[in-house]
Amino acid sequence: MGIAEKEVLVIGGGIGGVAAALASAEAGHKTTILEQAPVFGEIGAGIQMGPNAMAVLDRFGVADEIAKVAVFPQRLVLKDVYTAKELASLDLGDEFKAKYGFPYIVLHRSDLHRVLVDAAEKNPLISLVNDQIIETVEENESGVTVTNQRGEQFTGKAVIGADGLKSKARKYFVDDEPICSEYVAYRGTVPIEEISSDANMDDVIMWIGPNLHVVQYPVRKGELYNQVVVFKSLNYKPDSDDWGTPEEMDKVFEGCHPLVETALSFIQRQIRWPMYDRLPIENWTKGNFTLLGDAAHPMLQYLAQGGCQALEDASYLADMLLEHGENFEQAFLAYQEERIPRTTKVQSSARKWGEIIHAVDSTSILLRNTLLEKTPAKEFEMVDWLYGYEKVKSKVK
Ligand SMILES: Cc1cc2nc3c(=O)[nH]c(=O)nc-3n(C[C@H](O)[C@H](O)[C@H](O)COP(=O)(O)OP(=O)(O)OC[C@H]3O[C@@H](n4cnc5c(N)ncnc54)[C@H](O)[C@@H]3O)c2cc1C
């Protein structure tokens, strides 16, 4: 199966893949997204987007649609999981917005994904095709050819692999596997009327404790409440699903604050999400073939940045495609030159932040809490490197 010569092919239609297609189309390239699932969609949970990601959503012209379904929290708050003592907060009010140019938002993943897919569907340069499990990628004289599960082939001038944590595209750059953190998450949203009236609707709350945490925030304009319960399993066994069970979750959270107990009573227990990342790599570009999003730099979720980094990737990729015209090889090399150091830092900082919030020994906890309690809510220095990423600001409308 051939496709017009000028085509860019994107493998995977998640947040990263759809954003990559918007980037490619912005640079004038006819672009096809090849998604393995029979329909485009996202899982039923929330996602946080920092101002660094909001700048990109604005660039792609979807910030207004996003605002219709988002919640604009007032603070990010860290609380002790046992005592409910507030350890620190980050004020997301006017000063924060003025400093970073965009707000911090929380929303339902399917809302974010739908807004991006709608924008892609409306773009005459973008086609979206489902039921395409891309198995192989091959550079040849006609460009880059990908082959799906039925042996059908698509040839484009360039390919962007955005096929997520378990990426098949990544194997062309490195022989590695996802690394299990031995933590699992249980997550989901519940209608707001089903939860306790004590729930905090203004803030993103992260309850922290040794080897565990819980995140809570409202989504979909406050119609739903999102909760994520995360803990380290002491029963971890490689190549098995029999660890990090709901029963273990109940045991691990014994003795936590009543508000956290309430959170656990509302958490869905059917789907268990083991948490993985991979180590940063030094190259993800080969000729007219590159990677983006979790395929390139999967990270632990503790900084709430995996999706934001995929959006940053897309924005910078658009800049480089605009700058280098038809020379995809140059554009992709320039893209990775900027994006690898940035995403490496976020990947390794996410791991580090996980160690800090999950600290187990009493000295580390005392030291952490003392430092956190001394940090003013409007002290933005600590998050400047993350939210103040200048490279996404150049094309802000
Ligand atoms: C518990 C948890 C909480 C998180 N919270 C946040 C947060 O608050 N903020 C944030 O920014 N990030 C967060 N993240 C990270 C974020 O979810 C990911 O970084 C983001 O979804 C990556 O998007 P992606 O498009 O690169 O990959 P994915 O979302 O994995 O999408 C990959 C797509 O490719 C498709 N695909 C896979 N293989 C193939 C193939 N062979 N052929 C064709 N298609 C294929 C898949 O079906 C999928 O649609 C969180 C992650 C977790 C686990």
Short mmCIF file of C-alpha atoms and ligand atoms in Angstrom, two decimals:
data_model
loop_
_atom_site.label_atom_id
_atom_site.label_comp_id
_atom_site.label_asym_id
_atom_site.label_seq_id
_atom_site.Cartn_x
_atom_site.Cartn_y
_atom_site.Cartn_z
CA MET A 1 0.00 0.00 0.00
CA GLY A 2 1.64 3.26 -1.02
CA ILE A 3 1.01 6.74 0.24
CA ALA A 4 1.73 10.04 -1.49
CA GLU A 5 5.42 10.74 -1.42
CA LYS A 6 5.41 13.74 0.81
CA GLU A 7 3.74 11.89 3.63
CA VAL A 8 4.97 11.83 7.22
CA LEU A 9 3.91 8.72 9.09
CA VAL A 10 3.31 8.78 12.84
CA ILE A 11 3.21 5.44 14.65
CA GLY A 12 0.76 5.67 17.57
CA GLY A 13 -2.16 7.99 18.19
CA GLY A 14 -1.79 8.78 21.89
CA ILE A 15 -1.24 12.29 23.22
CA GLY A 16 2.29 12.30 21.78
CA GLY A 17 1.41 10.88 18.37
CA VAL A 18 -1.51 13.24 17.74
CA ALA A 19 0.59 16.21 18.88
CA ALA A 20 3.39 15.03 16.54
CA ALA A 21 0.93 15.00 13.65
CA LEU A 22 -0.21 18.54 14.48
CA ALA A 23 3.46 19.58 14.52
CA SER A 24 4.18 17.94 11.19
CA ALA A 25 1.07 19.48 9.60
CA GLU A 26 2.03 22.91 10.95
CA ALA A 27 5.21 22.56 8.92
CA GLY A 28 3.09 21.80 5.85
CA HIS A 29 3.55 18.02 5.65
CA LYS A 30 0.76 15.66 4.75
CA THR A 31 0.69 13.35 7.77
CA THR A 32 -0.90 10.00 8.61
CA ILE A 33 -1.33 8.67 12.14
CA LEU A 34 -1.27 4.86 12.33
CA GLU A 35 -2.87 3.66 15.57
CA GLN A 36 -3.07 0.05 16.68
CA ALA A 37 -6.36 0.33 18.57
CA PRO A 38 -9.68 -0.07 16.71
CA VAL A 39 -10.69 3.42 17.90
CA PHE A 40 -8.79 6.46 19.12
CA GLY A 41 -9.11 6.94 22.87
CA GLU A 42 -7.49 7.26 26.29
CA ILE A 43 -7.96 5.57 29.65
CA GLY A 44 -10.45 6.81 32.25
CA ALA A 45 -8.20 8.81 34.53
CA GLY A 46 -6.96 12.35 35.06
CA ILE A 47 -3.85 14.11 33.84
CA GLN A 48 -2.03 17.23 35.06
CA MET A 49 -0.62 19.71 32.55
CA GLY A 50 1.94 22.29 33.62
CA PRO A 51 2.27 25.67 31.91
CA ASN A 52 5.07 24.22 29.75
CA ALA A 53 2.46 21.92 28.17
CA MET A 54 -0.24 24.58 28.07
CA ALA A 55 2.05 26.72 25.90
CA VAL A 56 2.07 23.88 23.37
CA LEU A 57 -1.69 23.36 23.49
CA ASP A 58 -2.01 27.08 22.82
CA ARG A 59 0.40 26.85 19.90
CA PHE A 60 -1.67 24.08 18.34
CA GLY A 61 -4.78 26.24 18.69
CA VAL A 62 -6.64 24.05 21.21
CA ALA A 63 -6.18 26.01 24.48
CA ASP A 64 -9.76 27.39 24.37
CA GLU A 65 -11.29 23.95 23.86
CA ILE A 66 -9.11 22.58 26.64
CA ALA A 67 -10.22 25.37 28.99
CA LYS A 68 -13.84 24.26 28.50
CA VAL A 69 -13.13 20.85 30.06
CA ALA A 70 -10.26 21.63 32.44
CA VAL A 71 -10.09 22.51 36.10
CA PHE A 72 -7.73 25.31 37.16
CA PRO A 73 -6.45 24.30 40.61
CA GLN A 74 -5.31 26.96 43.05
CA ARG A 75 -2.45 25.00 44.61
CA LEU A 76 -0.35 21.83 44.44
CA VAL A 77 -0.32 20.52 48.00
CA LEU A 78 1.81 17.87 49.71
CA LYS A 79 0.28 16.30 52.83
CA ASP A 80 1.41 13.63 55.25
CA VAL A 81 -0.58 10.47 54.59
CA TYR A 82 -0.94 9.66 58.30
CA THR A 83 -1.45 13.03 59.98
CA ALA A 84 -2.91 15.10 57.09
CA LYS A 85 -0.41 17.79 58.04
CA GLU A 86 0.26 20.12 55.12
CA LEU A 87 3.98 19.84 54.36
CA ALA A 88 4.24 22.25 51.44
CA SER A 89 2.25 23.89 48.71
CA LEU A 90 2.86 25.64 45.42
CA ASP A 91 0.58 28.58 44.71
CA LEU A 92 -0.78 28.34 41.16
CA GLY A 93 -2.52 31.72 41.27
CA ASP A 94 -1.92 34.94 39.34
CA GLU A 95 1.81 35.25 40.11
CA PHE A 96 2.44 31.71 38.87
CA LYS A 97 0.42 32.33 35.69
CA ALA A 98 2.17 35.63 35.07
CA LYS A 99 5.58 34.07 35.57
CA TYR A 100 5.04 31.09 33.26
CA GLY A 101 2.59 32.67 30.84
CA PHE A 102 0.03 29.87 31.19
CA PRO A 103 -1.98 28.22 33.96
CA TYR A 104 -1.54 24.80 35.52
CA ILE A 105 -4.53 22.62 34.68
CA VAL A 106 -5.95 19.19 35.47
CA LEU A 107 -8.35 17.34 33.19
CA HIS A 108 -9.65 13.99 32.11
CA ARG A 109 -7.24 12.21 29.76
CA SER A 110 -9.99 11.37 27.34
CA ASP A 111 -10.97 15.08 27.18
CA LEU A 112 -7.39 16.10 26.39
CA HIS A 113 -7.02 13.36 23.81
CA ARG A 114 -10.41 14.08 22.20
CA VAL A 115 -9.58 17.79 21.80
CA LEU A 116 -6.27 16.88 20.14
CA VAL A 117 -7.91 14.25 17.90
CA ASP A 118 -10.66 16.74 16.92
CA ALA A 119 -7.98 19.26 15.91
CA ALA A 120 -6.20 16.56 13.89
CA GLU A 121 -9.43 15.45 12.19
CA LYS A 122 -10.22 19.03 11.20
CA ASN A 123 -6.75 19.51 9.72
CA PRO A 124 -6.86 18.74 5.98
CA LEU A 125 -3.22 17.61 6.05
CA ILE A 126 -3.81 14.90 8.69
CA SER A 127 -5.36 11.42 8.25
CA LEU A 128 -6.05 9.09 11.14
CA VAL A 129 -6.07 5.34 10.53
CA ASN A 130 -6.94 2.68 13.11
CA ASP A 131 -6.25 -1.04 13.44
CA GLN A 132 -2.61 -0.65 12.39
CA ILE A 133 -0.18 -2.48 14.62
CA ILE A 134 3.11 -1.32 13.16
CA GLU A 135 5.63 -4.11 13.47
CA THR A 136 8.66 -2.90 11.53
CA VAL A 137 10.26 0.27 10.16
CA GLU A 138 12.73 0.24 7.29
CA GLU A 139 14.59 3.02 5.52
CA ASN A 140 14.94 2.50 1.78
CA GLU A 141 15.41 4.43 -1.44
CA SER A 142 11.77 5.57 -1.55
CA GLY A 143 11.80 6.87 2.03
CA VAL A 144 10.77 5.01 5.17
CA THR A 145 8.47 1.98 5.00
CA VAL A 146 6.46 0.65 7.92
CA THR A 147 4.75 -2.74 7.94
CA ASN A 148 1.63 -3.60 9.93
CA GLN A 149 0.38 -6.85 11.48
CA ARG A 150 -1.16 -7.97 8.17
CA GLY A 151 2.04 -7.37 6.23
CA GLU A 152 0.60 -4.22 4.60
CA GLN A 153 3.13 -1.47 3.99
CA PHE A 154 3.07 2.32 4.10
CA THR A 155 5.89 4.39 2.72
CA GLY A 156 6.48 7.98 3.74
CA LYS A 157 9.27 10.46 3.53
CA ALA A 158 9.71 10.36 7.27
CA VAL A 159 8.47 8.38 10.29
CA ILE A 160 7.88 9.50 13.88
CA GLY A 161 7.61 6.61 16.36
CA ALA A 162 5.20 7.65 19.11
CA ASP A 163 4.12 4.18 20.18
CA GLY A 164 4.52 4.61 23.92
CA LEU A 165 6.29 2.79 26.74
CA LYS A 166 6.34 -0.60 24.98
CA SER A 167 7.47 0.96 21.69
CA LYS A 168 8.48 -1.30 18.85
CA ALA A 169 10.00 1.68 17.03
CA ARG A 170 12.46 2.19 19.90
CA LYS A 171 14.15 -1.16 19.27
CA TYR A 172 15.83 0.38 16.20
CA PHE A 173 17.81 2.64 18.54
CA VAL A 174 18.44 0.62 21.67
CA ASP A 175 18.07 -2.92 22.92
CA ASP A 176 16.33 -2.24 26.23
CA GLU A 177 13.17 -3.17 28.10
CA PRO A 178 10.85 -1.16 30.40
CA ILE A 179 12.17 -1.17 33.96
CA CYS A 180 9.62 -2.05 36.62
CA SER A 181 9.75 0.25 39.64
CA GLU A 182 7.96 -2.38 41.78
CA TYR A 183 5.28 0.24 42.38
CA VAL A 184 1.69 -0.18 41.20
CA ALA A 185 -1.08 2.35 40.71
CA TYR A 186 -4.83 2.02 40.99
CA ARG A 187 -6.59 4.96 39.42
CA GLY A 188 -9.81 6.28 38.04
CA THR A 189 -12.52 8.91 38.26
CA VAL A 190 -15.80 8.88 40.20
CA PRO A 191 -18.82 11.17 39.81
CA ILE A 192 -18.41 14.06 42.20
CA GLU A 193 -21.72 13.39 43.97
CA GLU A 194 -20.49 9.93 44.98
CA ILE A 195 -17.54 11.18 46.98
CA SER A 196 -17.32 12.65 50.45
CA SER A 197 -18.20 16.31 50.86
CA ASP A 198 -14.79 16.67 52.59
CA ALA A 199 -13.06 16.34 49.22
CA ASN A 200 -10.93 19.33 48.34
CA MET A 201 -12.11 20.76 45.02
CA ASP A 202 -9.61 23.63 44.80
CA ASP A 203 -6.24 21.91 44.95
CA VAL A 204 -4.23 19.02 43.58
CA ILE A 205 -3.48 17.03 46.72
CA MET A 206 -0.62 14.57 47.00
CA TRP A 207 -0.62 12.54 50.20
CA ILE A 208 2.85 11.15 50.79
CA GLY A 209 4.29 8.44 53.03
CA PRO A 210 6.95 5.71 53.08
CA ASN A 211 6.78 3.76 49.80
CA LEU A 212 3.33 5.13 48.93
CA HIS A 213 1.29 8.13 47.85
CA VAL A 214 -2.21 9.17 46.79
CA VAL A 215 -3.09 11.94 44.33
CA GLN A 216 -6.52 13.59 44.19
CA TYR A 217 -8.01 16.33 42.05
CA PRO A 218 -11.28 17.16 40.27
CA VAL A 219 -11.56 16.93 36.47
CA ARG A 220 -14.15 17.73 33.77
CA LYS A 221 -15.08 21.11 35.23
CA GLY A 222 -15.55 19.49 38.64
CA GLU A 223 -18.03 16.82 37.48
CA LEU A 224 -15.63 13.97 38.27
CA TYR A 225 -13.04 13.37 40.97
CA ASN A 226 -9.76 11.73 39.94
CA GLN A 227 -7.77 9.57 42.34
CA VAL A 228 -4.51 7.69 41.97
CA VAL A 229 -3.28 5.34 44.69
CA VAL A 230 0.34 4.24 44.36
CA PHE A 231 2.47 1.92 46.50
CA LYS A 232 5.57 -0.23 46.39
CA SER A 233 4.79 -3.89 46.51
CA LEU A 234 6.81 -6.09 48.83
CA ASN A 235 5.65 -9.11 46.82
CA TYR A 236 7.12 -8.02 43.47
CA LYS A 237 7.90 -10.95 41.17
CA PRO A 238 9.21 -10.39 37.65
CA ASP A 239 7.01 -11.83 34.86
CA SER A 240 4.02 -12.21 37.17
CA ASP A 241 0.84 -10.22 37.84
CA ASP A 242 0.49 -11.63 41.31
CA TRP A 243 1.91 -8.68 43.21
CA GLY A 244 0.65 -5.22 44.13
CA THR A 245 -2.86 -6.64 44.55
CA PRO A 246 -5.83 -4.67 45.97
CA GLU A 247 -5.50 -6.75 49.16
CA GLU A 248 -1.89 -5.66 49.51
CA MET A 249 -2.98 -2.05 48.91
CA ASP A 250 -5.44 -2.25 51.84
CA LYS A 251 -2.71 -3.65 54.08
CA VAL A 252 -0.07 -1.11 53.04
CA PHE A 253 -2.42 1.82 53.74
CA GLU A 254 -3.50 0.59 57.19
CA GLY A 255 -3.27 3.42 59.73
CA CYS A 256 -3.45 6.24 57.17
CA HIS A 257 -5.57 9.35 57.78
CA PRO A 258 -9.39 8.88 57.55
CA LEU A 259 -9.50 11.12 54.44
CA VAL A 260 -7.06 8.76 52.73
CA GLU A 261 -9.09 5.75 53.90
CA THR A 262 -12.10 7.37 52.24
CA ALA A 263 -10.07 7.85 49.05
CA LEU A 264 -9.23 4.15 49.05
CA SER A 265 -12.87 3.20 49.47
CA PHE A 266 -13.62 4.91 46.12
CA ILE A 267 -10.70 3.61 44.12
CA GLN A 268 -11.36 1.15 41.29
CA ARG A 269 -9.68 -2.18 41.98
CA GLN A 270 -10.13 -4.04 38.70
CA ILE A 271 -7.18 -2.64 36.77
CA ARG A 272 -3.73 -2.61 38.28
CA TRP A 273 -1.03 -0.48 36.66
CA PRO A 274 2.57 -1.56 37.32
CA MET A 275 4.81 1.52 36.99
CA TYR A 276 7.68 1.45 34.51
CA ASP A 277 10.27 3.75 33.03
CA ARG A 278 13.41 3.24 30.97
CA LEU A 279 16.86 4.76 31.18
CA PRO A 280 17.53 7.83 29.00
CA ILE A 281 19.18 7.12 25.65
CA GLU A 282 21.71 9.17 23.73
CA ASN A 283 20.22 8.80 20.26
CA TRP A 284 16.68 8.36 18.97
CA THR A 285 17.11 9.56 15.39
CA LYS A 286 18.30 7.68 12.32
CA GLY A 287 17.99 9.38 8.94
CA ASN A 288 14.32 10.28 8.43
CA PHE A 289 13.13 8.27 11.42
CA THR A 290 12.80 9.63 14.97
CA LEU A 291 10.99 8.96 18.24
CA LEU A 292 8.73 11.15 20.39
CA GLY A 293 6.96 10.94 23.77
CA ASP A 294 7.11 7.79 25.90
CA ALA A 295 8.68 5.84 23.03
CA ALA A 296 11.71 8.12 23.37
CA HIS A 297 11.78 8.90 27.10
CA PRO A 298 9.28 7.00 29.28
CA MET A 299 9.41 8.28 32.84
CA LEU A 300 7.86 7.61 36.22
CA GLN A 301 4.83 9.83 36.77
CA TYR A 302 5.97 11.54 39.96
CA LEU A 303 6.52 14.97 38.37
CA ALA A 304 3.33 14.61 36.27
CA GLN A 305 5.38 15.37 33.15
CA GLY A 306 5.37 12.40 30.73
CA GLY A 307 2.54 13.82 28.63
CA CYS A 308 3.86 17.37 29.03
CA GLN A 309 7.23 16.27 27.69
CA ALA A 310 5.56 14.62 24.69
CA LEU A 311 3.88 17.97 23.97
CA GLU A 312 7.16 19.85 24.39
CA ASP A 313 8.73 17.35 21.95
CA ALA A 314 6.00 18.08 19.41
CA SER A 315 6.40 21.83 19.72
CA TYR A 316 10.15 21.78 19.26
CA LEU A 317 9.82 19.26 16.44
CA ALA A 318 7.45 21.69 14.68
CA ASP A 319 10.05 24.45 15.05
CA MET A 320 12.77 22.25 13.55
CA LEU A 321 10.55 21.01 10.70
CA LEU A 322 9.71 24.63 9.88
CA GLU A 323 13.37 25.58 10.00
CA HIS A 324 14.72 22.70 7.91
CA GLY A 325 12.00 22.40 5.25
CA GLU A 326 12.18 19.09 3.39
CA ASN A 327 15.39 18.07 5.12
CA PHE A 328 13.89 15.72 7.70
CA GLU A 329 17.24 14.29 8.68
CA GLN A 330 18.55 17.71 9.73
CA ALA A 331 15.27 18.59 11.44
CA PHE A 332 15.23 15.34 13.42
CA LEU A 333 18.88 15.70 14.45
CA ALA A 334 18.32 19.27 15.63
CA TYR A 335 15.15 18.15 17.44
CA GLN A 336 16.91 15.43 19.39
CA GLU A 337 19.88 17.64 20.14
CA GLU A 338 17.60 19.91 22.15
CA ARG A 339 15.15 17.35 23.45
CA ILE A 340 17.46 14.58 24.71
CA PRO A 341 19.16 16.65 27.46
CA ARG A 342 15.84 18.18 28.49
CA THR A 343 13.93 14.89 28.73
CA THR A 344 16.89 13.11 30.33
CA LYS A 345 16.79 15.66 33.13
CA VAL A 346 13.04 15.26 33.60
CA GLN A 347 13.29 11.45 33.51
CA SER A 348 16.02 11.31 36.14
CA SER A 349 14.42 14.02 38.29
CA ALA A 350 11.14 12.07 38.27
CA ARG A 351 12.95 9.05 39.72
CA LYS A 352 14.70 11.25 42.29
CA TRP A 353 11.47 13.00 43.33
CA GLY A 354 9.91 9.55 43.76
CA GLU A 355 12.68 8.60 46.20
CA ILE A 356 12.13 11.85 48.13
CA ILE A 357 8.36 11.59 48.49
CA HIS A 358 8.54 7.86 49.29
CA ALA A 359 11.38 8.21 51.83
CA VAL A 360 11.29 5.46 54.43
CA ASP A 361 13.89 6.19 57.09
CA SER A 362 13.00 8.69 59.79
CA THR A 363 16.07 10.92 59.25
CA SER A 364 15.33 11.40 55.56
CA ILE A 365 11.68 12.10 56.35
CA LEU A 366 12.60 14.66 59.02
CA LEU A 367 15.07 16.38 56.72
CA ARG A 368 12.62 16.40 53.80
CA ASN A 369 9.71 17.70 55.85
CA THR A 370 11.80 20.40 57.50
CA LEU A 371 12.96 21.66 54.12
CA LEU A 372 9.49 21.43 52.58
CA GLU A 373 7.86 23.27 55.46
CA LYS A 374 10.34 26.12 55.05
CA THR A 375 9.57 26.55 51.35
CA PRO A 376 7.08 29.37 50.74
CA ALA A 377 4.10 28.64 48.48
CA LYS A 378 5.24 31.34 46.07
CA GLU A 379 8.82 30.15 45.93
CA PHE A 380 8.98 29.20 42.24
CA GLU A 381 12.74 28.72 42.04
CA MET A 382 12.48 24.97 42.56
CA VAL A 383 10.06 24.48 39.65
CA ASP A 384 11.48 27.10 37.32
CA TRP A 385 13.56 24.61 35.33
CA LEU A 386 10.46 22.51 34.71
CA TYR A 387 7.69 25.00 33.96
CA GLY A 388 9.83 27.81 32.57
CA TYR A 389 11.13 25.89 29.52
CA GLU A 390 11.83 28.67 27.05
CA LYS A 391 11.83 26.54 23.89
CA VAL A 392 8.05 26.16 23.90
CA LYS A 393 7.48 29.88 24.19
CA SER A 394 8.78 31.02 20.81
CA LYS A 395 5.57 30.27 18.89
CA VAL A 396 3.00 31.24 21.50
CA LYS A 397 0.04 32.92 19.81
C1 LIG B 1 -0.28 6.78 36.75
C2 LIG B 1 0.21 7.75 35.72
C3 LIG B 1 -0.04 9.09 35.88
C4 LIG B 1 0.44 10.02 34.95
N1 LIG B 1 0.17 11.34 35.13
C5 LIG B 1 0.64 12.25 34.24
C6 LIG B 1 0.36 13.64 34.42
O1 LIG B 1 -0.35 14.02 35.37
N2 LIG B 1 0.86 14.53 33.51
C7 LIG B 1 1.61 14.11 32.43
O2 LIG B 1 2.01 14.94 31.63
N3 LIG B 1 1.88 12.79 32.24
C8 LIG B 1 1.41 11.86 33.11
N4 LIG B 1 1.67 10.53 32.91
C9 LIG B 1 2.48 10.14 31.75
C10 LIG B 1 1.65 10.14 30.45
O3 LIG B 1 0.50 9.34 30.63
C11 LIG B 1 2.47 9.60 29.31
O4 LIG B 1 3.75 10.17 29.31
C12 LIG B 1 1.80 9.92 27.97
O5 LIG B 1 0.56 9.27 27.90
C13 LIG B 1 2.69 9.48 26.81
O6 LIG B 1 2.00 9.68 25.61
P1 LIG B 1 2.51 8.93 24.29
O7 LIG B 1 1.55 9.33 23.23
O8 LIG B 1 3.95 9.13 24.10
O9 LIG B 1 2.34 7.38 24.63
P2 LIG B 1 1.00 6.56 24.87
O10 LIG B 1 0.00 7.35 25.61
O11 LIG B 1 1.41 5.24 25.45
O12 LIG B 1 0.42 6.33 23.40
C14 LIG B 1 1.00 5.41 22.52
C15 LIG B 1 -0.03 5.09 21.44
O13 LIG B 1 0.59 4.25 20.47
C16 LIG B 1 -0.26 3.16 20.20
N5 LIG B 1 0.63 2.06 19.81
C17 LIG B 1 1.43 1.31 20.59
N6 LIG B 1 2.11 0.43 19.86
C18 LIG B 1 1.73 0.61 18.57
C19 LIG B 1 2.10 -0.01 17.34
N7 LIG B 1 3.00 -0.99 17.29
N8 LIG B 1 1.53 0.45 16.20
C20 LIG B 1 0.60 1.46 16.22
N9 LIG B 1 0.21 2.05 17.36
C21 LIG B 1 0.79 1.65 18.52
C22 LIG B 1 -1.02 2.93 21.49
O14 LIG B 1 -2.23 2.22 21.28
C23 LIG B 1 -1.24 4.35 21.96
O15 LIG B 1 -2.40 4.91 21.41
C24 LIG B 1 1.20 9.59 33.83
C25 LIG B 1 1.45 8.23 33.66
C26 LIG B 1 0.97 7.31 34.58
C27 LIG B 1 1.25 5.86 34.37
#
